[in-house]
Each structure stands twice: as structure tokens, then as C-alpha cells.
PDB file of C-alpha atoms in Angstrom:
ATOM      1  CA  MET A 229     -15.440 -45.355  -4.576  1.00 66.00           C
ATOM      2  CA  LYS A 230     -14.133 -47.908  -6.949  1.00 75.00           C
ATOM      3  CA  GLY A 231     -15.432 -51.043  -8.465  1.00 79.00           C
ATOM      4  CA  PHE A 232     -14.812 -54.162 -10.430  1.00 84.00           C
ATOM      5  CA  TYR A 233     -16.529 -56.166 -13.099  1.00 88.00           C
ATOM      6  CA  ILE A 234     -16.463 -59.897 -12.412  1.00 88.00           C
ATOM      7  CA  VAL A 235     -15.765 -61.120 -15.930  1.00 88.00           C
ATOM      8  CA  ASP A 236     -15.293 -64.837 -15.252  1.00 85.00           C
ATOM      9  CA  LEU A 237     -17.670 -66.322 -12.706  1.00 86.00           C
ATOM     10  CA  GLU A 238     -15.878 -69.684 -12.654  1.00 84.00           C
ATOM     11  CA  THR A 239     -12.461 -68.264 -11.751  1.00 84.00           C
ATOM     12  CA  GLY A 240     -13.703 -65.119 -10.022  1.00 83.00           C
ATOM     13  CA  GLU A 241     -11.559 -62.974 -12.370  1.00 87.00           C
ATOM     14  CA  ARG A 242     -12.199 -59.297 -11.746  1.00 88.00           C
ATOM     15  CA  ILE A 243     -11.112 -56.319 -13.796  1.00 87.00           C
ATOM     16  CA  PRO A 244     -11.154 -52.825 -12.366  1.00 86.00           C
ATOM     17  CA  ASN A 245     -13.478 -50.160 -13.587  1.00 84.00           C
ATOM     18  CA  GLN A 246     -13.269 -46.441 -13.874  1.00 81.00           C
ATOM     19  CA  ILE A 247     -16.056 -44.528 -12.235  1.00 82.00           C
ATOM     20  CA  THR A 248     -16.667 -41.732 -14.725  1.00 81.00           C
ATOM     21  CA  VAL A 249     -16.815 -38.086 -13.724  1.00 80.00           C
ATOM     22  CA  LYS A 250     -20.616 -38.174 -14.052  1.00 83.00           C
ATOM     23  CA  GLY A 251     -20.701 -41.444 -12.119  1.00 83.00           C
ATOM     24  CA  GLU A 252     -18.780 -39.935  -9.191  1.00 83.00           C
ATOM     25  CA  GLU A 253     -21.140 -36.959  -9.094  1.00 86.00           C
ATOM     26  CA  THR A 254     -24.285 -39.094  -9.374  1.00 86.00           C
ATOM     27  CA  PHE A 255     -23.234 -41.663  -6.743  1.00 82.00           C
ATOM     28  CA  LEU A 256     -22.299 -38.941  -4.249  1.00 83.00           C
ATOM     29  CA  LYS A 257     -25.591 -37.106  -4.813  1.00 86.00           C
ATOM     30  CA  MET A 258     -27.549 -40.363  -4.422  1.00 82.00           C
ATOM     31  CA  ILE A 259     -25.783 -41.185  -1.139  1.00 79.00           C
ATOM     32  CA  THR A 260     -25.599 -37.762   0.469  1.00 81.00           C
ATOM     33  CA  ARG A 261     -28.705 -36.007  -0.845  1.00 80.00           C
ATOM     34  CA  ALA A 262     -31.067 -38.859  -1.766  1.00 82.00           C
ATOM     35  CA  ASP A 263     -30.915 -37.339  -5.267  1.00 81.00           C
ATOM     36  CA  VAL A 264     -33.002 -39.290  -7.776  1.00 80.00           C
ATOM     37  CA  VAL A 265     -32.484 -37.131 -10.875  1.00 79.00           C
ATOM     38  CA  ASP A 266     -30.158 -39.511 -12.771  1.00 81.00           C
ATOM     39  CA  VAL A 267     -31.616 -42.771 -11.424  1.00 83.00           C
ATOM     40  CA  ALA A 268     -35.196 -42.477 -10.225  1.00 78.00           C
ATOM     41  CA  SER A 269     -36.162 -43.837  -6.854  1.00 74.00           C
ATOM     42  CA  GLY A 270     -36.694 -47.522  -7.492  1.00 73.00           C
ATOM     43  CA  GLY A 271     -35.044 -47.162 -10.914  1.00 82.00           C
ATOM     44  CA  ASN A 272     -32.450 -49.476 -12.400  1.00 91.00           C
ATOM     45  CA  PHE A 273     -28.843 -49.360 -13.425  1.00 93.00           C
ATOM     46  CA  TYR A 274     -28.127 -50.993 -16.805  1.00 95.00           C
ATOM     47  CA  LEU A 275     -25.080 -53.063 -17.684  1.00 96.00           C
ATOM     48  CA  GLY A 276     -23.933 -53.048 -21.290  1.00 95.00           C
ATOM     49  CA  LEU A 277     -21.112 -54.271 -23.510  1.00 95.00           C
ATOM     50  CA  THR A 278     -18.896 -52.287 -25.873  1.00 91.00           C
ATOM     51  CA  GLY A 279     -15.848 -52.571 -28.089  1.00 84.00           C
ATOM     52  CA  LEU A 280     -14.726 -49.021 -27.392  1.00 73.00           C
ATOM     53  CA  SER A 281     -11.636 -47.812 -25.579  1.00 66.00           C
ATOM     54  CA  VAL A 282     -12.837 -45.040 -23.274  1.00 66.00           C
ATOM     55  CA  SER A 283     -11.735 -42.612 -20.586  1.00 62.00           C
ATOM     56  CA  ASN A 284     -13.448 -41.482 -17.403  1.00 61.00           C
ATOM     57  CA  THR A 285     -14.626 -38.271 -19.101  1.00 66.00           C
ATOM     58  CA  ASP A 286     -16.432 -40.059 -21.941  1.00 74.00           C
ATOM     59  CA  THR A 287     -20.195 -40.144 -22.162  1.00 82.00           C
ATOM     60  CA  LEU A 288     -22.744 -42.721 -23.200  1.00 87.00           C
ATOM     61  CA  VAL A 289     -22.548 -41.319 -26.744  1.00 87.00           C
ATOM     62  CA  GLN A 290     -18.916 -42.498 -27.102  1.00 84.00           C
ATOM     63  CA  VAL A 291     -19.592 -45.917 -25.527  1.00 86.00           C
ATOM     64  CA  ALA A 292     -22.685 -46.664 -27.618  1.00 86.00           C
ATOM     65  CA  VAL A 293     -20.742 -46.198 -30.875  1.00 84.00           C
ATOM     66  CA  ASN A 294     -19.218 -49.678 -30.500  1.00 86.00           C
ATOM     67  CA  GLU A 295     -22.028 -51.352 -28.601  1.00 91.00           C
ATOM     68  CA  PRO A 296     -23.427 -54.469 -30.326  1.00 91.00           C
ATOM     69  CA  THR A 297     -26.449 -53.710 -32.449  1.00 84.00           C
ATOM     70  CA  LEU A 298     -29.833 -54.587 -30.998  1.00 77.00           C
ATOM     71  CA  THR A 299     -29.984 -57.858 -32.879  1.00 82.00           C
ATOM     72  CA  ASN A 300     -29.438 -61.476 -31.882  1.00 88.00           C
ATOM     73  CA  ASN A 301     -30.815 -60.780 -28.400  1.00 90.00           C
ATOM     74  CA  TYR A 302     -28.325 -58.081 -27.334  1.00 94.00           C
ATOM     75  CA  ALA A 303     -29.732 -55.547 -24.902  1.00 94.00           C
ATOM     76  CA  ARG A 304     -28.413 -53.740 -21.869  1.00 96.00           C
ATOM     77  CA  LYS A 305     -29.363 -55.711 -18.775  1.00 97.00           C
ATOM     78  CA  PRO A 306     -31.043 -54.154 -15.730  1.00 96.00           C
ATOM     79  CA  ILE A 307     -29.522 -54.262 -12.272  1.00 95.00           C
ATOM     80  CA  THR A 308     -32.263 -53.283  -9.869  1.00 91.00           C
ATOM     81  CA  ARG A 309     -31.398 -51.039  -6.943  1.00 88.00           C
ATOM     82  CA  ASP A 310     -32.592 -53.443  -4.269  1.00 88.00           C
ATOM     83  CA  ALA A 311     -31.665 -56.749  -2.637  1.00 90.00           C
ATOM     84  CA  GLY A 312     -32.542 -58.584  -5.868  1.00 92.00           C
ATOM     85  CA  GLY A 313     -30.176 -56.501  -7.987  1.00 92.00           C
ATOM     86  CA  PHE A 314     -27.388 -56.177  -5.438  1.00 91.00           C
ATOM     87  CA  THR A 315     -27.565 -59.571  -3.795  1.00 92.00           C
ATOM     88  CA  ASP A 316     -24.534 -59.264  -1.523  1.00 91.00           C
ATOM     89  CA  ILE A 317     -23.378 -56.383   0.626  1.00 91.00           C
ATOM     90  CA  SER A 318     -20.506 -57.604   2.724  1.00 89.00           C
ATOM     91  CA  GLN A 319     -17.114 -56.779   4.115  1.00 88.00           C
ATOM     92  CA  VAL A 320     -14.041 -58.192   2.389  1.00 87.00           C
ATOM     93  CA  ASN A 321     -10.687 -57.569   4.079  1.00 87.00           C
ATOM     94  CA  GLY A 322     -12.282 -54.783   6.115  1.00 86.00           C
ATOM     95  CA  ILE A 323     -13.809 -52.942   3.149  1.00 84.00           C
ATOM     96  CA  PHE A 324     -17.523 -52.924   2.328  1.00 88.00           C
ATOM     97  CA  ARG A 325     -18.687 -53.752  -1.163  1.00 87.00           C
ATOM     98  CA  ALA A 326     -21.974 -54.346  -2.944  1.00 90.00           C
ATOM     99  CA  GLN A 327     -22.074 -57.118  -5.553  1.00 92.00           C
ATOM    100  CA  SER A 328     -24.779 -57.374  -8.167  1.00 94.00           C
ATOM    101  CA  ALA A 329     -26.672 -60.453  -9.160  1.00 95.00           C
ATOM    102  CA  VAL A 330     -25.277 -62.313 -12.160  1.00 96.00           C
ATOM    103  CA  VAL A 331     -26.136 -60.663 -15.481  1.00 96.00           C
ATOM    104  CA  ASN A 332     -26.431 -62.988 -18.491  1.00 95.00           C
ATOM    105  CA  PHE A 333     -25.836 -62.039 -22.119  1.00 95.00           C
ATOM    106  CA  THR A 334     -26.939 -64.639 -24.654  1.00 94.00           C
ATOM    107  CA  ALA A 335     -26.868 -64.471 -28.448  1.00 94.00           C
ATOM    108  CA  THR A 336     -29.756 -65.953 -30.441  1.00 93.00           C
ATOM    109  CA  PRO A 337     -30.118 -66.906 -33.215  1.00 93.00           C
ATOM    110  CA  GLY A 338     -26.703 -65.535 -34.348  1.00 92.00           C
ATOM    111  CA  ASP A 339     -23.550 -63.884 -32.978  1.00 94.00           C
ATOM    112  CA  TYR A 340     -23.457 -60.378 -31.527  1.00 93.00           C
ATOM    113  CA  SER A 341     -22.404 -57.822 -34.136  1.00 91.00           C
ATOM    114  CA  THR A 342     -19.068 -56.925 -32.518  1.00 90.00           C
ATOM    115  CA  SER A 343     -16.477 -58.378 -30.162  1.00 91.00           C
ATOM    116  CA  ILE A 344     -16.623 -57.135 -26.579  1.00 91.00           C
ATOM    117  CA  TYR A 345     -13.659 -55.298 -25.062  1.00 90.00           C
ATOM    118  CA  ARG A 346     -15.306 -53.549 -22.103  1.00 91.00           C
ATOM    119  CA  LEU A 347     -18.399 -53.474 -19.909  1.00 93.00           C
ATOM    120  CA  PHE A 348     -20.231 -50.361 -18.757  1.00 93.00           C
ATOM    121  CA  LEU A 349     -22.873 -49.202 -16.292  1.00 93.00           C
ATOM    122  CA  CYS A 350     -25.408 -46.514 -17.166  1.00 93.00           C
ATOM    123  CA  ASN A 351     -28.933 -45.319 -16.345  1.00 92.00           C
ATOM    124  CA  VAL A 352     -30.860 -46.050 -19.569  1.00 94.00           C
ATOM    125  CA  VAL A 353     -31.992 -49.297 -21.171  1.00 94.00           C
ATOM    126  CA  SER A 354     -30.985 -48.084 -24.661  1.00 93.00           C
ATOM    127  CA  GLY A 355     -29.845 -45.049 -26.591  1.00 91.00           C
ATOM    128  CA  THR A 356     -27.403 -42.279 -25.741  1.00 89.00           C
ATOM    129  CA  ALA A 357     -29.487 -39.781 -23.772  1.00 90.00           C
ATOM    130  CA  GLY A 358     -28.480 -41.217 -20.389  1.00 89.00           C
ATOM    131  CA  LYS A 359     -25.498 -40.991 -18.068  1.00 89.00           C
ATOM    132  CA  LEU A 360     -22.454 -43.266 -18.145  1.00 90.00           C
ATOM    133  CA  PHE A 361     -21.418 -44.189 -14.583  1.00 90.00           C
ATOM    134  CA  SER A 362     -18.663 -46.756 -14.993  1.00 89.00           C
ATOM    135  CA  VAL A 363     -16.523 -48.441 -17.644  1.00 89.00           C
ATOM    136  CA  SER A 364     -14.371 -51.526 -17.154  1.00 89.00           C
ATOM    137  CA  ALA A 365     -10.707 -51.851 -17.935  1.00 88.00           C
ATOM    138  CA  PRO A 366     -10.196 -53.774 -21.178  1.00 88.00           C
ATOM    139  CA  LEU A 367     -10.774 -57.516 -21.141  1.00 89.00           C
ATOM    140  CA  LEU A 368      -7.570 -59.520 -21.481  1.00 87.00           C
ATOM    141  CA  THR A 369      -9.055 -61.197 -24.554  1.00 88.00           C
ATOM    142  CA  PRO A 370     -11.927 -59.726 -26.592  1.00 90.00           C
ATOM    143  CA  ARG A 371     -15.079 -61.865 -26.505  1.00 91.00           C
ATOM    144  CA  LEU A 372     -17.539 -62.564 -29.257  1.00 92.00           C
ATOM    145  CA  ILE A 373     -20.868 -63.639 -27.780  1.00 94.00           C
ATOM    146  CA  THR A 374     -22.335 -66.466 -29.854  1.00 94.00           C
ATOM    147  CA  PRO A 375     -25.238 -68.879 -29.351  1.00 94.00           C
ATOM    148  CA  THR A 376     -22.778 -71.422 -27.936  1.00 94.00           C
ATOM    149  CA  THR A 377     -20.733 -68.949 -25.822  1.00 92.00           C
ATOM    150  CA  PRO A 378     -23.036 -66.889 -23.584  1.00 91.00           C
ATOM    151  CA  TYR A 379     -21.431 -64.409 -21.213  1.00 93.00           C
ATOM    152  CA  SER A 380     -22.269 -64.017 -17.523  1.00 94.00           C
ATOM    153  CA  VAL A 381     -20.852 -61.161 -15.445  1.00 95.00           C
ATOM    154  CA  ALA A 382     -21.486 -59.171 -12.269  1.00 94.00           C
ATOM    155  CA  PHE A 383     -20.656 -55.671 -10.988  1.00 93.00           C
ATOM    156  CA  GLU A 384     -19.091 -54.709  -7.661  1.00 90.00           C
ATOM    157  CA  LEU A 385     -18.970 -51.288  -6.054  1.00 86.00           C
ATOM    158  CA  TRP A 386     -16.462 -50.773  -3.240  1.00 83.00           C
ATOM    159  CA  MET A 387     -16.468 -48.009  -0.625  1.00 74.00           C
ATOM    160  CA  ARG A 388     -12.748 -47.466  -0.802  1.00 67.00           C
TER     161      ARG A 388
END
């Protein structure tokens, strides 16, 4: 399994992600055993933003250290595990992938508290008690989300 974060919807720019060790284990258990321990049946994935440089053995604790504070409308965004959350499952060049719906981050009334370097996928809406499944490669240019520069992204998971 591998994936991408679509970081520019206009150009289609994608950056690869790392499926973390816990992510690999969780995804395989979900597929092969219908395991719902880490993400309950009908539960959501959550997409978040961070300024941290991470590795595939890091946990949500390390990622959350440089996550924007919960002010100015920042919050992890849900991606439901259904046709509404993953709006496209299709074959591209002979390989199947699932693409999420667009996820929008908007800052109001002020800027987010930190510039964004990476995106991540986890199983909790906030805090550090959850599991970290995926972390993007670094953005080419850090982004500061402001009221005039919202940020829209999507997540892809490839069976490759």
C-alpha cells in the first residue's frame, strides 16, 4: 500500500506519503480480518496538518507537537469510511486507488498558529491518544493558512 496527498487541486500536484508502521498494521487488519479496533465500524479517518518532520515509526504524539493550535478554526477534518468520504475508487494505469473527497481548511478570524509542512491521517478528531496512519512528504513550500488563503487537499490510497 502507498498513498499520496493531493496538495494542489488546481494543478493536481501530489506528494507521496509514508504509511506508518501502525498504519500498515491497522490497514491490513481492517482488510483481512474486518478488525475495527483502531477505527470503529462506520468510524472516520481524520486529516490534520503539522509543521513536524517525521518518520514512519513516529506516533501521533510527535505529530501533534507542531500541529496548529485549536484556534482560528483549525481542527482535524473527518474523512468518512464510505462513498461520501472516499468519492472515487478507480483504476489508474492498471492500479486501483481510493481518493477522498476534498478536505477544506479555513482560518477565521486570524491565521493558523504555525506554517504547515506536512499532512497526516489518524483515527482521532483531536489529542494524542490515537493512532497515526500516514504522514505526507514535506510540502515544497511551507503554507500558512490565513483567512484569505484557505487550503483544500485530498488523500489517495493505492493498492500497490
